[in-house]
Every structure is written in structure tokens, then in C-alpha cells.
CSV table of C-alpha atoms and ligand atoms in Angstrom, one decimal:
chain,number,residue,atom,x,y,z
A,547,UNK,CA,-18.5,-9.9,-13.4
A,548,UNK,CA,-14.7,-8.1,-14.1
A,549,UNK,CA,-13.1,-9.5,-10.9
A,550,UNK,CA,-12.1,-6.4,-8.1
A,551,UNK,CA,-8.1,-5.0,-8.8
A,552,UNK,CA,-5.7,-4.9,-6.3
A,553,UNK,CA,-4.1,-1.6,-6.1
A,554,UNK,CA,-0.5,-1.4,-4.4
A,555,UNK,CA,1.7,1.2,-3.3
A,556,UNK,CA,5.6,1.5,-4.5
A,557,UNK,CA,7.7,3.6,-2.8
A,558,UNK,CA,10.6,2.7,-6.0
A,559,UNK,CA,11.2,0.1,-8.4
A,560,UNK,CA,12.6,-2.7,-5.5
A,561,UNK,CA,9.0,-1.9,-4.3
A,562,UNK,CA,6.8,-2.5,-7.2
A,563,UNK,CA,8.5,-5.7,-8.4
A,564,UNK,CA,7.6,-7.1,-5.0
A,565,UNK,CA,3.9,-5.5,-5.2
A,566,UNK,CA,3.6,-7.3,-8.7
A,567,UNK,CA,4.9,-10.9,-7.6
A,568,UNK,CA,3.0,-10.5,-4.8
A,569,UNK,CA,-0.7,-10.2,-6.0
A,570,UNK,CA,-1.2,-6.8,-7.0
A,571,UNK,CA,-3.6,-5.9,-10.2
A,572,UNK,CA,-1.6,-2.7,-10.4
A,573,UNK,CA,0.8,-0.6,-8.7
A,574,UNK,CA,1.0,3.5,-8.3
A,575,UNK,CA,3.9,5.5,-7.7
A,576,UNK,CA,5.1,9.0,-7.6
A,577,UNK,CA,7.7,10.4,-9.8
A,578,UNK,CA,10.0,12.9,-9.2
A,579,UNK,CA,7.8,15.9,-8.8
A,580,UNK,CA,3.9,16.7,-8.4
A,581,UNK,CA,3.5,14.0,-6.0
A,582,UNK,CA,2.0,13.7,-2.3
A,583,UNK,CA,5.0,11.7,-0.9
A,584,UNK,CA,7.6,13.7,-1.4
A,585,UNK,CA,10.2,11.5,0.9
A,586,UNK,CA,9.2,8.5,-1.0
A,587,UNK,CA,12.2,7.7,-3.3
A,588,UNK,CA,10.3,8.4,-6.0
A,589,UNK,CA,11.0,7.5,-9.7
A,590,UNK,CA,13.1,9.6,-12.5
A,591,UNK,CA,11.8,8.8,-16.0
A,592,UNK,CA,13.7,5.9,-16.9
A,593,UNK,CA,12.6,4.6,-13.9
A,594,UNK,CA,8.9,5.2,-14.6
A,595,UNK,CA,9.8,3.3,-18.1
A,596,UNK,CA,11.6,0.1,-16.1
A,597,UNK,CA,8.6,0.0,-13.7
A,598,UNK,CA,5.5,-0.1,-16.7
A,599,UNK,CA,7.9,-2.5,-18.8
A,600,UNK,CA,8.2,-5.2,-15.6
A,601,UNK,CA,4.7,-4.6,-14.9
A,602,UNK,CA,3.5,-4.6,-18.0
A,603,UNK,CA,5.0,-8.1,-18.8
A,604,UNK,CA,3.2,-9.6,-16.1
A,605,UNK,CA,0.0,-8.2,-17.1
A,606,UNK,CA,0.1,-5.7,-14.5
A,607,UNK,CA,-0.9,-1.4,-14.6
A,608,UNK,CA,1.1,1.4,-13.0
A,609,UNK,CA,-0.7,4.6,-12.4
A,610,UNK,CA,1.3,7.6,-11.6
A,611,UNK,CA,0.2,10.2,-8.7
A,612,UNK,CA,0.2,13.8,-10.0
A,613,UNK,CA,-1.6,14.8,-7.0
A,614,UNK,CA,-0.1,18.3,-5.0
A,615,UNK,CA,-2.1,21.1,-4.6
A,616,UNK,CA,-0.8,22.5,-8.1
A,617,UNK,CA,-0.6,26.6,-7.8
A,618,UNK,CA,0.3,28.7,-10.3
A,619,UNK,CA,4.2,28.0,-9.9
A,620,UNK,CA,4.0,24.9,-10.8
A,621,UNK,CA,1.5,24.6,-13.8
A,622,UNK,CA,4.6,25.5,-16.5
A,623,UNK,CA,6.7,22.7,-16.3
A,624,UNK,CA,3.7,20.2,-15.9
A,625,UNK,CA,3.0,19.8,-19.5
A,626,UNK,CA,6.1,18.3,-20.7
A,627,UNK,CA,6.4,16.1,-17.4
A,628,UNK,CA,3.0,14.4,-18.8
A,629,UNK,CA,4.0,14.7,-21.9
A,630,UNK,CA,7.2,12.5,-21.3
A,631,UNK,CA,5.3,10.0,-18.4
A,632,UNK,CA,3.1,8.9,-21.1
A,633,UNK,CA,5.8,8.2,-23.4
A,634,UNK,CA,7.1,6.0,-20.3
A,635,UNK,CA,3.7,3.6,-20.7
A,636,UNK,CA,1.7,5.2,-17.5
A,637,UNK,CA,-1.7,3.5,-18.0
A,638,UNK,CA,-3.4,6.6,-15.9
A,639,UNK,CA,-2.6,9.2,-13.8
A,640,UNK,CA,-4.1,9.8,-10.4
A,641,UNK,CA,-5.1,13.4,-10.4
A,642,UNK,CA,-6.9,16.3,-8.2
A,643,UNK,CA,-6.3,19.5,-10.3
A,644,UNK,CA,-9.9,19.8,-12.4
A,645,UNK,CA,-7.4,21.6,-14.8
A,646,UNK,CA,-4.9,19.1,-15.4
A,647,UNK,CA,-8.0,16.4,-15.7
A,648,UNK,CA,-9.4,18.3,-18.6
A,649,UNK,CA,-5.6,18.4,-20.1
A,650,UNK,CA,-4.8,15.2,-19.5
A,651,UNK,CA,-8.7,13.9,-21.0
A,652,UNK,CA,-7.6,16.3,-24.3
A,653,UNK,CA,-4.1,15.3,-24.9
A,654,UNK,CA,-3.6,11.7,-24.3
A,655,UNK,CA,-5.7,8.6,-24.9
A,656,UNK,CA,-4.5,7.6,-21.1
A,657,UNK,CA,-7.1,7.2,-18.0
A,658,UNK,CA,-8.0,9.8,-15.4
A,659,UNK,CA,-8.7,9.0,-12.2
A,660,UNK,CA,-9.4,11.3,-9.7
A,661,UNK,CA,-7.7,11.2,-6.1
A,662,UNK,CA,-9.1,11.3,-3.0
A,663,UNK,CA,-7.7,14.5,-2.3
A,664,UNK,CA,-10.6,16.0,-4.1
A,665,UNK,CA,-13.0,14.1,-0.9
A,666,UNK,CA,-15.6,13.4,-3.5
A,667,UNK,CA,-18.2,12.7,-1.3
A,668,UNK,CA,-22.0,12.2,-2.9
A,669,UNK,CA,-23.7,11.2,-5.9
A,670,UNK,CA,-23.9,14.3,-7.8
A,671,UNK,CA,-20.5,14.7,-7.7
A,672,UNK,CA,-19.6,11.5,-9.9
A,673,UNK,CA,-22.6,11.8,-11.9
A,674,UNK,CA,-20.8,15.4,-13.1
A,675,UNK,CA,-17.1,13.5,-13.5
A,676,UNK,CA,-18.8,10.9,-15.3
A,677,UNK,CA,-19.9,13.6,-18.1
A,678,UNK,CA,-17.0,15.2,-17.7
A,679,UNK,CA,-14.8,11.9,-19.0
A,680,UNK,CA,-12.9,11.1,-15.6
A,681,UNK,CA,-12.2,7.3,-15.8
A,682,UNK,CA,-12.4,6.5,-12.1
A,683,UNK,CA,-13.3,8.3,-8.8
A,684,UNK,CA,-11.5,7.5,-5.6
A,685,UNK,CA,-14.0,8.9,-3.4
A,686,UNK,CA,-13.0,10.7,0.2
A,687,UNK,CA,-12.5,8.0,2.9
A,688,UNK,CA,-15.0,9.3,4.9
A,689,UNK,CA,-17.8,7.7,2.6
A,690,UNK,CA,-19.8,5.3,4.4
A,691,UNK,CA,-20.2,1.7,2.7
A,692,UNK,CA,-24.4,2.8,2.0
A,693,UNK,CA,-23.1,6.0,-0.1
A,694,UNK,CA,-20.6,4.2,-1.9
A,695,UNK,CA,-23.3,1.6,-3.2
A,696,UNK,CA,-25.7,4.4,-3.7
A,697,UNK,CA,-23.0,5.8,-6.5
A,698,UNK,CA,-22.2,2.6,-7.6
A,699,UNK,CA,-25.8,1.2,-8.2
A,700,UNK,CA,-26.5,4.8,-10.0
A,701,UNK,CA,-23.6,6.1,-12.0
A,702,UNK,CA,-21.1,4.0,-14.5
A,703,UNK,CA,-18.1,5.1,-13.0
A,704,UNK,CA,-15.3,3.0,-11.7
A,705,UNK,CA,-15.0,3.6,-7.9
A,706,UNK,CA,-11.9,2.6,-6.0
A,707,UNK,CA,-11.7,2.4,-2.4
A,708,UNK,CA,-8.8,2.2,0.3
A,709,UNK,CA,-8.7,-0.9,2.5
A,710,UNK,CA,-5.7,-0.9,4.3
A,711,UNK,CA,-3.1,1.4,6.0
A,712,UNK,CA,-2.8,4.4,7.7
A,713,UNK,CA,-5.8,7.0,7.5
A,714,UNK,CA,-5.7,10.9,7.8
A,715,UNK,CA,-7.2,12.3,11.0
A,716,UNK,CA,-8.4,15.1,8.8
A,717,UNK,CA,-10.8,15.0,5.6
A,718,UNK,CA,-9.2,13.1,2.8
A,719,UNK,CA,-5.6,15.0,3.9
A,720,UNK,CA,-6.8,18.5,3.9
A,721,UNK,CA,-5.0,19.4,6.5
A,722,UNK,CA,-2.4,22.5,7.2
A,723,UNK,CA,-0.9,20.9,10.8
A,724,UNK,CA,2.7,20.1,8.9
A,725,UNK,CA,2.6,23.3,7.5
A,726,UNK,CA,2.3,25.4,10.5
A,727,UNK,CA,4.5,22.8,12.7
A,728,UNK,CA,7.7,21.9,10.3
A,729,UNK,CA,6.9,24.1,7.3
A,730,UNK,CA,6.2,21.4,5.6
A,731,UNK,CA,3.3,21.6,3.1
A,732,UNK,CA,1.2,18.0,3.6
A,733,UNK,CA,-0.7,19.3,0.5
A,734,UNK,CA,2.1,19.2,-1.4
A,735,UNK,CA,4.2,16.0,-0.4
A,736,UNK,CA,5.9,17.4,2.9
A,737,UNK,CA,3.2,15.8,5.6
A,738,UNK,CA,5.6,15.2,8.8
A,739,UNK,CA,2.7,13.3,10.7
A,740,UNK,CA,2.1,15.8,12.9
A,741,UNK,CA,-0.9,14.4,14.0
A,742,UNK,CA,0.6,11.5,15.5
A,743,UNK,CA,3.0,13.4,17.7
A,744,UNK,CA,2.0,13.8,21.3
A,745,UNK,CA,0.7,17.1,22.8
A,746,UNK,CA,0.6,18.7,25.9
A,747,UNK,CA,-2.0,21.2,27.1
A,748,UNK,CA,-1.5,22.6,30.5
A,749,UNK,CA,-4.2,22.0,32.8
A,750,UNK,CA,-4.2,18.4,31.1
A,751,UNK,CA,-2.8,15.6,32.9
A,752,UNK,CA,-1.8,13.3,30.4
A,753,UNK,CA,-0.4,14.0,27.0
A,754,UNK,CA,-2.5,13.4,23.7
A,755,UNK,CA,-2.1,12.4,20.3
A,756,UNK,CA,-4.9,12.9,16.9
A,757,UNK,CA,-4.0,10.0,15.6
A,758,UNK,CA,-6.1,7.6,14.0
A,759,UNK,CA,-5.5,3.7,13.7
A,760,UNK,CA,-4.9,2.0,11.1
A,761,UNK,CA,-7.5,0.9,8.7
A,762,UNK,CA,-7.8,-3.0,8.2
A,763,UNK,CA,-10.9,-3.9,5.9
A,764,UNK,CA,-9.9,-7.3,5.3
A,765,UNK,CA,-12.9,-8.9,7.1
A,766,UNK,CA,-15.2,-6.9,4.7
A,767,UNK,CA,-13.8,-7.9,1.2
A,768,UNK,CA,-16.7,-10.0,0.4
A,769,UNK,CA,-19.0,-7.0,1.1
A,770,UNK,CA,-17.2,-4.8,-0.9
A,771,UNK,CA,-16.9,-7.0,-3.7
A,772,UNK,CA,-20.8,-7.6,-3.6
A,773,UNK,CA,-21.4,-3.7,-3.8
A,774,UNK,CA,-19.6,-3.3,-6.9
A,775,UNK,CA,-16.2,-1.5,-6.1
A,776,UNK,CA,-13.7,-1.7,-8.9
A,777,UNK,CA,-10.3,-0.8,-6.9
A,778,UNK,CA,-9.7,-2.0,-3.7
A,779,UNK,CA,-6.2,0.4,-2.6
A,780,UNK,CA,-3.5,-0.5,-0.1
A,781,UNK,CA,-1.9,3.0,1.5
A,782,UNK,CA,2.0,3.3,2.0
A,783,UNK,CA,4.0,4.1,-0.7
A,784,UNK,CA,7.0,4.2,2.0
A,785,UNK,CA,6.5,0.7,3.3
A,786,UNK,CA,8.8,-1.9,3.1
A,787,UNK,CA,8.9,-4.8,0.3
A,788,UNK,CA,8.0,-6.9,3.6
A,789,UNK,CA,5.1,-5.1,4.4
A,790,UNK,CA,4.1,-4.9,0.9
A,791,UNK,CA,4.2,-8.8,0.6
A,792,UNK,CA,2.7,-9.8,3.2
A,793,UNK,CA,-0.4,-7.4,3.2
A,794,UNK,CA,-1.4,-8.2,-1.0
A,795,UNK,CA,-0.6,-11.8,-0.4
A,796,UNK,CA,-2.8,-12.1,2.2
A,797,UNK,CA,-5.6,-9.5,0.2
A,798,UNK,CA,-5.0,-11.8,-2.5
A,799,UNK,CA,-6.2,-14.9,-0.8
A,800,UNK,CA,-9.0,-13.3,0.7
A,801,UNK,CA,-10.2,-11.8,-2.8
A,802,UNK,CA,-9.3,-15.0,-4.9
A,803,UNK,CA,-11.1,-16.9,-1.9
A,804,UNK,CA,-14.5,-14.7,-2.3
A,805,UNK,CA,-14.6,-15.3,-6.4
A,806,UNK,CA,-14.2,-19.3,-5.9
A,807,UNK,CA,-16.6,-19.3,-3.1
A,808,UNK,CA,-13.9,-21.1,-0.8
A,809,UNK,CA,-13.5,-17.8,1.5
A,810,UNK,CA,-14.4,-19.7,5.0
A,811,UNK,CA,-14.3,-18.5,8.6
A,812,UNK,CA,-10.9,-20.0,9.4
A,813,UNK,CA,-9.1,-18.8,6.6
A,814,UNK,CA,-10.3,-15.2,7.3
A,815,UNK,CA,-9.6,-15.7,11.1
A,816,UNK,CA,-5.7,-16.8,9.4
A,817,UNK,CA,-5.4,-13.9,7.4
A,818,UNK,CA,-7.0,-11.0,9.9
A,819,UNK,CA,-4.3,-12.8,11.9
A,820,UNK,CA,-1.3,-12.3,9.6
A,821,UNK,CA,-2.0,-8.6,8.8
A,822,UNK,CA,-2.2,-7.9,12.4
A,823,UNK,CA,0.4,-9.2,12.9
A,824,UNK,CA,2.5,-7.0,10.2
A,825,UNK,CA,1.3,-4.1,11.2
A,826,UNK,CA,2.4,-2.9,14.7
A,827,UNK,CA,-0.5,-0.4,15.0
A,828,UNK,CA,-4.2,-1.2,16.1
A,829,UNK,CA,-6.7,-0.9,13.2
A,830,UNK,CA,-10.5,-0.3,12.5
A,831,UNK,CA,-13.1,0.2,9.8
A,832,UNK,CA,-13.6,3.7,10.3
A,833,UNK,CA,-16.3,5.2,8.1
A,834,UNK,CA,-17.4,2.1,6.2
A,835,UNK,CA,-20.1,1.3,8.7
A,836,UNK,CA,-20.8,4.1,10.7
A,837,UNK,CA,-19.4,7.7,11.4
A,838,UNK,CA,-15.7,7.3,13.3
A,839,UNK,CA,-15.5,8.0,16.6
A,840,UNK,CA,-13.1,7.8,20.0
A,841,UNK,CA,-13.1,4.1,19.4
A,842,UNK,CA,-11.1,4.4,16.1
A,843,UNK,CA,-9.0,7.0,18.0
A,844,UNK,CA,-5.5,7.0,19.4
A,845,UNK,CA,-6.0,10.0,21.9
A,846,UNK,CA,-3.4,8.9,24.5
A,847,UNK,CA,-1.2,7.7,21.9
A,848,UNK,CA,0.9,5.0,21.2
A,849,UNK,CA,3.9,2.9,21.5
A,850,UNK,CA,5.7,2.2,17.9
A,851,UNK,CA,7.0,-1.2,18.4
A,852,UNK,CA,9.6,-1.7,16.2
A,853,UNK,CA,8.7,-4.7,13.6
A,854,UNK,CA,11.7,-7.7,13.3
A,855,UNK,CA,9.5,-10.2,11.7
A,856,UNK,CA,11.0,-10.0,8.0
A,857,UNK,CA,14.3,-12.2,8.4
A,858,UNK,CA,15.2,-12.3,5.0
A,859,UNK,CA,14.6,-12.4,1.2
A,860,UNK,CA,15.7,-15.3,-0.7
A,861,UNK,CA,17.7,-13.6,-4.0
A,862,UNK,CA,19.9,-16.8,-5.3
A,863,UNK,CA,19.5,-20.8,-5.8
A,864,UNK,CA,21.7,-23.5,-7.2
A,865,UNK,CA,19.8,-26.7,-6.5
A,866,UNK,CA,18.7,-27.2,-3.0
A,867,UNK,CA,21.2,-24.5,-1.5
A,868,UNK,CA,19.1,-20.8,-1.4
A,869,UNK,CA,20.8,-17.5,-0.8
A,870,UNK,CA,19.3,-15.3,1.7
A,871,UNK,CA,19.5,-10.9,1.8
A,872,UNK,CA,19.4,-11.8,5.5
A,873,UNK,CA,17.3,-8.8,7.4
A,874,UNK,CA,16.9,-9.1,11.1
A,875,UNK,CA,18.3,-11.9,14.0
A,876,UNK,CA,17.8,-15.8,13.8
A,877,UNK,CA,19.7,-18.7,13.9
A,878,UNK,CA,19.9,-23.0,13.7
A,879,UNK,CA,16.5,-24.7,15.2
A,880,UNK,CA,14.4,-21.5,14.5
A,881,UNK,CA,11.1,-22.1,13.3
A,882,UNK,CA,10.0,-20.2,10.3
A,883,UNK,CA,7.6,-19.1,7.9
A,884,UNK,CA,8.6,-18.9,3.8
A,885,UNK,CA,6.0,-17.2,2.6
A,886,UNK,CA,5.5,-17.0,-1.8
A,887,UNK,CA,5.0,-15.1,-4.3
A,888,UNK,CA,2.5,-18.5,-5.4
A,889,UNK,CA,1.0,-17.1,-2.3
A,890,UNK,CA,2.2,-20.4,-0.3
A,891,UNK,CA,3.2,-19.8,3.5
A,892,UNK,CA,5.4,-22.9,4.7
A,893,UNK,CA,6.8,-23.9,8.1
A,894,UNK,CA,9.8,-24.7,8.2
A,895,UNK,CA,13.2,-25.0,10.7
A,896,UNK,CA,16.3,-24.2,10.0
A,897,UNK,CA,18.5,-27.0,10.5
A,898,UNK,CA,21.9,-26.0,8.6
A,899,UNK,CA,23.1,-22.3,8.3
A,900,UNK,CA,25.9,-21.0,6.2
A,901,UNK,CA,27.7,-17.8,5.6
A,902,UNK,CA,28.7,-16.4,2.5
A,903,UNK,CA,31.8,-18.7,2.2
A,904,UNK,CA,29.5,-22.0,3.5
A,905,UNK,CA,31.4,-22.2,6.1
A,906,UNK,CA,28.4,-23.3,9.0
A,907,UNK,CA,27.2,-20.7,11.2
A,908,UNK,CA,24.9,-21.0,14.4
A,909,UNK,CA,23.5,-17.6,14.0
A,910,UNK,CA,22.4,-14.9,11.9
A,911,UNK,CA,22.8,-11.5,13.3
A,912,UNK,CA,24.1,-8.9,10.8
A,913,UNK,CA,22.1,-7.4,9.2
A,914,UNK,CA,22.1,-6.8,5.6
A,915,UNK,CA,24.4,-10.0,5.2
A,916,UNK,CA,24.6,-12.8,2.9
A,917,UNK,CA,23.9,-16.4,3.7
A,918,UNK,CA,22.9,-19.6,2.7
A,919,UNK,CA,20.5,-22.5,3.7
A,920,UNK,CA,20.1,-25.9,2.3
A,921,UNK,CA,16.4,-26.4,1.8
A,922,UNK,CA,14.7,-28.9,0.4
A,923,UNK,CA,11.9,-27.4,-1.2
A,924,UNK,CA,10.9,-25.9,-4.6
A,925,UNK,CA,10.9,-22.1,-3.9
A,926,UNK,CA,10.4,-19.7,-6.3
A,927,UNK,CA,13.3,-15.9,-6.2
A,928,UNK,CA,11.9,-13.1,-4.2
A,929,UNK,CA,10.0,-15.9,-1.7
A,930,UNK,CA,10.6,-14.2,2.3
A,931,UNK,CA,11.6,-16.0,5.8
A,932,UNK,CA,9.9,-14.2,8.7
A,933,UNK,CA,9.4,-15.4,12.2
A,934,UNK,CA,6.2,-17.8,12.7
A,935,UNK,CA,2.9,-16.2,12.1
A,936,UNK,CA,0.4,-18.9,12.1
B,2492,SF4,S1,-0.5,15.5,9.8
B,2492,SF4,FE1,-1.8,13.7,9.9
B,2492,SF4,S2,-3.8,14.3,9.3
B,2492,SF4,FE2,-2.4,15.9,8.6
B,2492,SF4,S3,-1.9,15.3,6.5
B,2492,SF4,FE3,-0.3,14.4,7.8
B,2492,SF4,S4,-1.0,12.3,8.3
B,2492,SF4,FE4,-2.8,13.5,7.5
């Protein structure tokens, strides 16, 4: 049985280097135009080139998001973006125009898959985008867990599914609320979360929000590795390296736990644990198991609580003596996590602290500065110190 990809999201190329080391199958981004997050950074050409070279040395995909509303504006200068993106090494483009599908199936021995933005939602459907040569189908979101194995069990297509992040309160993303609020066009990579803002109505007492919570799927891996989904997708292309880490590195023990049969109570109760914890919204299965209701709602809203777990990255090491990108407050004595890219997690205190200049510190509380800790431990680059999940 081909074991289940992990699909991560890269904001830029910082991004998808961390996705890579950090237990993704393959990574999408956007490039520079054509793409639904338009304040992601993004990648220019050379970038898109960088980003399939590093992945592609590790074995990894990238898939590129061509995904806007396309209207007639912006079919012209299309054709020689492809044309150039494959050049790059794209292994497939994530697409919703039916016209660009059939030009991209025509002209390029690359894979199609098609986005969720198209809310494919039944049987039929794929059946018809199987004939018509589509690669992969990422059905709408609001397909429940029965439908998906009913395509599955009937059709050869490749289906990929989203597992984690933030969901849209309205089908698949069709939705206009940005549009009329900001001017800026959600269908085409402007969405200014409208939905998550609070409103007031008059002869309502207390303020309300349409957002949604967040969707966490990690206690149903097993399940949907057992109904035959190819793809399982992590959202957030404008999540930090932090996040990214330590949501696939937790996905990744959970799936690689499932295909040696070692996946156990406890270490599912660990990892629901850590990507709780990551997250600073509530979460829910939405549709997978039933239609969503209040319960998977945020209708008084929310508090944001401001995340200061990631306290640093380690980018240097001569010997025993690391050097930490620190991120956020902590000093001498704290206990920490290190966390891997072998997917380790390791407690750990911090008994000596030194600045860039080794001269010995107590604390670490600028942000963005450079330090160093004597650690005795083999730890590999890119490995992260955050506060203590577990
Ligand atoms: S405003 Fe909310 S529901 Fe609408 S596209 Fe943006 S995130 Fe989705």
C-alpha cells in the first residue's frame, strides 16, 4: 500500500526548508501571481527553482497554487508564467480554472490537481475529472468521511484531504465578505478574514463573530489512512517555520506510528496534546463525521492569545557549543523542549547561557538576537527550543 503524503504549506523558501526537514512528503507554494494568498511572500522564479532543487534533493515534491478566480484579464500573461514554472521543476500545479486544466494536461507532462476551490463534492464529479486526465481531486471540505470513501472505493483518482488549520466559514472559500468589506477580492488572494471580525447588530446584546475553529484531525489519521486518501494537507501558507515544525513533526509521528502499527493511546493523547498546544485557537472535525454545526462555531468570538512558545532556532555548532536565532524570553534554569528534525523532542535545562561574544548571560530577552549554549547532545541544524510541552 503507497504510504499517505504529507502535504505542507510554505509561505517562502525559509518556510519550505523547515516543512521538508520537518516531515513533509511535499510542500505547495504560491508564486508571484495567480495565487490565493496574495500576502504570503510568495516566490519569484528563481525562487520557485531554489525551492524544487532543495526539495527535490531530499526526495521531496513542490506543487505550485495557480488557483484565483482567473477572468479574462488575466488569462494573457498565464501561458508564459507556466511555461517558465515548469522550467523551474514544479512537479504539479494546483488548479481551479477547467481551462487552464485542459492547458496545463496538453502542454506539459506535469500533474494536475484540482483545488478545493472548485468544492468538488460527489462521485460523478471525479468520475468526469478522472476521464478528463486531472491527476488528483482535492475535494470541498465540506465532504463528510462516508462520501470521501464512496469516491475512493469507486473511482482511481488520487484524493487529498485537509487535516489541519484554519477552515472557511463559507463553501470551500466562495465567499465575497472581503470584497464588499476591504475591497479585497478573497477569490483572488486578498481575503482580509472578515469572518473572524466581530459584529454588532442593534437589538443584539453581545457582539458576534462567523468564525469557525480550527480543524485538528489528528485523532483520525488512522481512519483516513484506512479509507484510502492519498494527500493528507496542512492549511497556512502564512504560518511560521515554528508552527510548521511542530504541526508535520507531530503528523509525522502519528502517520509513521499507524504504518508500523505502534500508533498507541498515549502517544496520540502526546501529540493531540502538542498541536493544541501550538495552536492558540480551539479546533474540531467539522464535516468529517457529521454536518458542522454551533459546536464547531465561534459565534461570540474569541480571544487571540499571542503564542511565545518558539524560543529559538539552533543555526550554528562547533562541538558541544550551539548557536541559537533566539525568538521570544527565557533564561538560566529554564526547562525546555529541543524538538528535531529526526522528530526527537528532548527535555532539557539550560544551565549556561552566552551572548554573542560568550560572555555569560542570565537571560534571554531580545528578540531576534544571537546566543549560545553549551549542550551536551548530538543535535542536528534547524533543531527548535520552545517552552515545555509534554
Ligand atoms: S472572509 Fe472568512 S470565510 Fe470568507 S474567504 Fe476569508 S477566511 Fe474564508
Amino acid at each position: 500500500m503507497k504510504k499517505v503524503e504529507l502535504l505542507s504549506p510554505a509561505g517562502d523558501l525559509e518556510r519550505l526548508k523547515i516543512a521538508c526537514i520537518y516531515g513533509a512528503d511535499a510542500v505547495y507554494i504560491g508564486g508571484k501571481n495567480y495565487s490565493l494568498r496574495a500576502n504570503a511572500n510568495n516566490f519569484s522564479i528563481e525562487e520557485i527553482k531554489e525551492a524544487c532543487d532543495f526539495a527535490h534533493k531530499l526526495g521531496k515534491r513542490v506543487y505550485l497554487t495557480l488557483n484565483i478566480v482567473f477572468h479574462n484579464e488575466d488569462i494573457d500573461g498565464v501561458y508564459d508564467y507556466i511555461k517558465e514554472v515548469v522550467e523551474a521543476g514544479i512537479d504539479a500545479f494546483i488548479v481551479s480554472d477547467l481551462f487552464l486544466v485542459k492547458y496545463i494536461k496538453s502542454n506539459f507532462s506535469v500533474e494536475v490537481h484540482l483545488s478545493t476551490q472548485d468544492s468538488v463534492s460527489n462521485l460523478e464529479t471525479v468520475k468526469f475529472l478522472e476521464n478528463e486526465l486531472v491527476d488528483r481531486v482535492v475535494p470541498a471540505r465540506e465532504v463528510g468521511r462516508d462520501e470521501l470513501k464512496e469516491i475512493i472505493d469507486n473511482t482511481n483518482m488520487d484524493i487529498e484531504v485537509f487535516i489541519h488549520g484554519a477552515m472557511c466559514t463559507f463553501v470551500s472559500g466562495r465567499c465575497v465578505l472581503s470584497n464588499y468589506f476591504t475591497n479585497r477580492d478573497s477569490n483572488r488572494g486578498g481575503c482580509a478574514q472578515i469572518c473572524r471580525f466581530c459584529f454588532s447588530i442593534n437589538d443584539m446584546e453581545e457582539p458576534f463573530s462567523m468564525a469557525v475553529k480550527d480543524l485538528n484531525m489528528s485523532k483520525y489519521i488512522k481512519d483516513m489512512i484506512e479509507i484510502g486518501i492519498t494527500s493528507f494537507k496542512v492549511e497556512g501558507r502564512m504560518r511560521s517555520p515554528f508552527y510548521l515544525a511542530v504541526v508535520l513533526s507531530s503528523y509525522r509521528r502519528i502517520i509513521d506510528a499507524v504504518y508500523n502499527d505502534t500508533l498507541t493511546d498515549d502517544l496520540l493523547e502526546k501529540e493531540v496534546k502538542i498541536l493544541s498546544k501550538v495552536s492558540n485557537r480551539e479546533n474540531s472535525s467539522h464535516f468529517y463525521f457529521k454536518e458542522a454545526d454551533l459546536s464547531d462555531q465561534y459565534y461570540v468570538g474569541r480571544q487571540e492569545v499571542s503564542n511565545q512558545d518558539y524560543l529559538g532556532i539552533i543555526i550554528n555548532r562547533e562541538g558541544n557549543l550551539y548557536t541559537i536565532n533566539q525568538r521570544n524570553y527565557f533564561k538560566k534554569f529554564d526547562e525546555i523542549e529541543i524538538i528535531t528534525p529526526n522528530m526527537d523532542i528532548i527535555s532539557y535545562r539550560v544551565d549556561n547561557l552566552y551572548n554573542d561574544k560568550m560572555e555569560s548571560i542570565d537571560v534571554a530577552n531580545q528578540a531576534d538576537s544571537i546566543l549560545k549554549i553549551e549542550i551536551p547532545l548530538d543535535l542536528p541544524l534547524y533543531s527548535m527550543i520552545r517552552k515545555p510541552y509534554l
